[in-house]
C-alpha atoms as one frame of an Amber mdcrd trajectory, in Angstrom:
protein
  48.268  84.820-306.621  45.503  84.239-304.156  43.924  80.877-303.522  42.179
  79.575-300.826  43.762  76.184-299.166  40.219  73.594-296.953  41.529  71.791
-294.677  39.864  68.812-292.571  42.127  67.271-289.294  43.973  70.163-287.970
  44.204  70.961-284.722  45.785  68.314-283.835  48.677  65.978-284.362  50.308
  65.395-288.391  47.408  68.016-289.217  48.552  70.683-286.016  52.183  70.503
-287.290  50.886  70.223-291.567  49.122  73.512-291.232  51.848  75.832-289.061
  53.613  74.388-291.557  51.687  75.825-294.574  49.649  78.993-292.957  54.316
  79.884-292.894  54.721  78.467-296.005  52.727  79.804-298.115  52.391  83.446
-298.257  48.975  83.605-301.092  47.028  80.883-298.850  43.049  81.540-297.815
  43.318  79.076-295.217  39.607  77.974-294.249  39.405  75.278-291.251  36.420
  73.468-291.486  35.761  71.631-287.453  33.813  71.694-284.160  34.633  74.660
-281.944  36.645  76.185-279.872  39.243  74.284-280.719  38.787  74.924-284.894
  38.373  78.260-283.139  40.930  78.789-281.598  43.145  77.432-283.295  41.920
  79.797-286.029  42.922  82.495-284.498  46.156  81.052-283.547  47.410  81.124
-286.674  46.482  84.167-287.815  47.322  86.493-285.187  50.641  86.989-287.343
  48.316  87.869-290.435  47.602  85.925-292.192  43.970  84.640-293.690  42.583
  82.603-290.997  39.560  81.588-291.179  37.413  78.298-289.477  33.769  76.504
-290.080  32.064  74.504-287.651  32.057  70.468-289.041  31.350  67.592-287.310
  32.978  64.871-289.696  30.898  62.991-287.861  27.768  64.397-289.488  27.412
  63.783-293.202  24.597  66.225-292.250  26.728  69.231-291.099  30.032  68.029
-293.372  26.816  69.374-295.954  25.739  72.141-294.617  30.392  73.780-294.695
  30.107  72.814-297.762  27.912  74.703-298.025  28.785  77.876-296.341  31.928
  77.154-297.636  31.227  77.822-301.872  29.151  80.504-300.499  32.304  82.586
-300.002  33.760  81.065-303.065  30.501  81.959-305.303  29.475  84.904-303.552
  34.605  86.379-304.251  35.115  86.356-300.347  37.164  83.864-300.992  39.680
  83.238-303.540  39.746  80.552-305.505  39.342  77.107-304.802  43.243  75.509
-304.782  43.912  72.843-302.630  42.470  70.746-299.504  43.385  68.224-296.887
  41.683  66.025-296.428  43.839  64.908-293.279  40.590  64.457-290.361  40.908
  60.239-289.793  39.398  58.165-286.167  40.159  54.701-284.917  37.883  53.537
-281.703  38.090  50.735-279.271  35.498  48.279-281.081  32.749  49.059-284.283
  29.777  49.196-283.613  29.710  53.040-282.759  27.202  54.583-285.005  26.699
  58.291-286.252  23.603  59.617-285.607  22.715  59.225-289.660  23.323  55.164
-289.084  26.755  54.731-290.719  29.710  52.936-288.854  31.487  55.444-287.533
  34.808  54.910-288.566  34.113  54.213-292.198  32.114  57.570-292.400  34.699
  59.918-291.172  37.509  57.570-292.361  35.605  57.410-296.251  31.606  59.610
-296.588  32.376  62.610-295.049  35.872  62.824-297.330  33.118  62.015-300.043
  30.205  64.486-298.957  33.293  67.753-299.839  34.930  66.670-302.605  31.676
  65.879-304.532  30.442  69.357-302.986  33.682  71.687-303.947  34.935  70.069
-307.282  33.771  72.194-309.705  34.357  74.992-307.556  38.792  73.948-308.089
  40.980  76.053-310.772  43.305  74.473-311.898  45.506  73.654-311.267  44.514
  72.520-308.009  45.227  69.528-305.392  43.092  67.305-303.027  45.474  65.283
-300.614  43.733  62.410-299.076  45.234  60.891-295.857  45.931  56.875-295.341
  48.022  54.508-293.782  49.901  51.749-294.400  47.344  49.441-292.039  45.449
  48.794-295.203  48.489  46.369-295.907  47.742  44.482-293.216  51.180  42.912
-292.724  53.881  43.691-289.461  56.438  45.082-292.296  53.041  48.156-291.577
  51.494  47.645-288.992  54.365  46.289-286.284  51.316  43.447-285.086  49.602
  46.646-283.957  46.966  46.910-286.212  44.383  43.664-288.118  44.831  43.794
-291.938  41.913  44.832-293.764  38.888  42.486-294.590  37.033  43.378-297.467
  32.942  43.272-297.068  30.663  45.283-300.023  30.285  48.609-299.215  27.213
  48.598-298.039  28.173  46.470-295.582  31.158  48.135-294.626  28.954  51.393
-293.897  27.078  49.601-291.180  27.854  48.592-288.158  28.404  44.495-288.025
  30.694  44.288-290.876  33.167  43.279-289.012  33.274  39.584-286.015  33.099
  40.274-282.659  32.356  44.192-283.166  32.089  44.648-279.529  36.400  43.812
-279.561  39.481  45.795-280.266  40.131  44.282-282.633  37.042  45.016-284.196
  37.264  48.602-284.252  41.091  48.630-285.206  40.297  46.218-288.282  37.702
  48.425-288.952  40.068  51.613-289.486  42.305  49.385-292.199  39.625  48.716
-293.890  38.538  52.091-293.968  41.636  53.285-295.221  41.776  50.244-297.683
  38.583  51.818-299.061  39.809  55.513-299.433  42.812  54.018-301.477  40.758
  53.122-303.213  38.008  55.848-304.206  41.522  58.179-304.823  42.440  56.176
-307.549  39.143  56.199-309.079  38.496  59.968-308.133  41.870  60.418-310.502
  39.864  58.502-312.968  36.577  61.197-312.426  37.189  64.262-311.811  38.896
  67.087-314.134  41.700  67.420-315.624  44.193  69.468-313.096  42.789  68.771
-310.505  44.580  66.076-308.916  44.352  63.782-305.647  46.393  62.063-304.588
  46.825  59.694-301.291  49.674  60.492-298.214  50.724  58.286-295.726  52.044
  58.982-292.444  53.610  55.463-291.213  53.544  54.936-287.800  52.507  58.510
-286.521  52.982  57.263-282.389  52.360  60.579-280.245  49.177  61.567-281.431
  45.671  61.601-280.871  44.570  59.162-282.707  44.088  56.141-280.049  42.593
  59.075-278.240  39.325  56.863-277.205  42.201  53.648-275.954  42.815  52.625
-272.982  44.800  54.562-270.110  47.154  52.148-270.337  46.996  52.267-274.353
  46.892  55.993-274.418  49.862  56.279-272.524  52.041  53.745-274.694  51.732
  55.619-277.334  51.918  59.009-276.205  54.774  58.307-273.406  56.534  55.265
-274.839  55.863  54.772-278.683  57.661  58.288-279.496  60.939  56.651-278.798
  60.368  54.443-282.174  61.212  57.587-284.468  64.096  57.199-283.314  63.924
  53.861-285.801  62.941  52.556-289.374  60.175  51.389-287.533  58.509  54.748
-287.001  57.435  58.623-288.087  57.473  61.363-286.287  55.594  63.830-285.286
  56.545  67.174-287.307  58.537  64.818-289.869  55.034  63.463-291.207  53.268
  66.663-290.534  55.735  68.520-293.140  55.667  65.744-295.930  52.134  66.102
-295.451  52.760  70.131-295.599  55.580  69.275-298.662  52.514  67.000-300.790
  49.679  69.569-300.239  51.998  72.598-301.710  53.397  70.414-304.540  56.637
  69.911-303.251  56.302  66.655-303.831  55.872  65.170-308.255  52.896  63.061
-307.232  50.783  62.238-311.104  46.950  62.218-309.997  46.132  59.275-308.381
  49.630  58.483-306.727  49.784  56.984-303.329  52.224  59.048-301.540  54.302
  56.804-298.382  56.604  59.846-296.447  57.530  62.554-299.382  57.842  59.585
-301.911  55.245  58.161-304.719  55.738  54.851-304.334  53.045  51.371-304.578
  50.312  50.879-301.897  49.238  47.406-301.898  48.366  44.871-304.228  44.766
  45.086-302.807  44.574  47.848-303.059  44.690  47.896-307.211  40.781  46.896
-307.962  38.985  48.690-310.524  35.924  46.475-310.720  36.528  47.141-306.504
  36.783  50.634-306.866  33.476  51.423-309.129  31.259  48.996-307.099  32.849
  51.388-304.499  32.550  54.286-305.825  27.994  53.598-306.899  28.535  52.105
-303.478  29.197  55.247-301.270  28.067  57.696-304.300  23.529  55.904-303.524
  24.869  56.496-299.326  25.975  60.601-299.391  23.687  61.542-302.361  21.302
  63.000-299.798  23.971  64.682-298.510  25.326  66.059-301.657  21.660  67.982
-303.468
């Protein structure tokens, strides 16, 4: 039966692998890619050249106003039956910066804005349009564990603060350092997992939401804001780790993301999926009181962009 699949973060890295799999193996899917042109436009044209229905909507996920506009356009297409019923949302877009001083035009810390707030606006603006059974997949990171096993000493563990602080520049010591930027990243991914647990409690029955962890995937553009040496290592040296248990290759990680989105991985709502296996996320990530506090905060912060 025809249905709509919406995806962010499809133009590069594991998202590019995943969307190619989704388009190739989901013959009933109508695909809507959210992102910035010209990259997302070129990808939609390429994927649609084989006859699959693929369109794109301009969306800068570092701007909640842009996310609101994009979701409004998507709502109109769904409500006017120009698209079949919405069944899948893959929220794969994410950023990691070289410091914690990047601020969006709307006054939010950039890492938290794209990794947490943008997803919240998108989900809340679309939740009433899903036709169940449906699934939301949010790409997270095992850096939220904060130990050497999961981050190889490259990313500091999360440092939780009040959500209103995390959403603004200055939440972490020495904000101009790479360590602060990476701490902002791991903390934002912990926040995303917290929200998945809260979404699972609050979203309508039949609309499942899961976290997807690709593990460490060298060779992507996640660290595209890093210095030249770090970029060279990520693209040319560290990919060799994918031949060991310490890392995951881009094709494997993207393929697993597609399988989770397609429902091939049996993952109850609220689950944490590590590649193709449902496991427990960190002990810190299970905190209902913190999750409610975070929900209340992001509801307040995003209220102007959800109307």
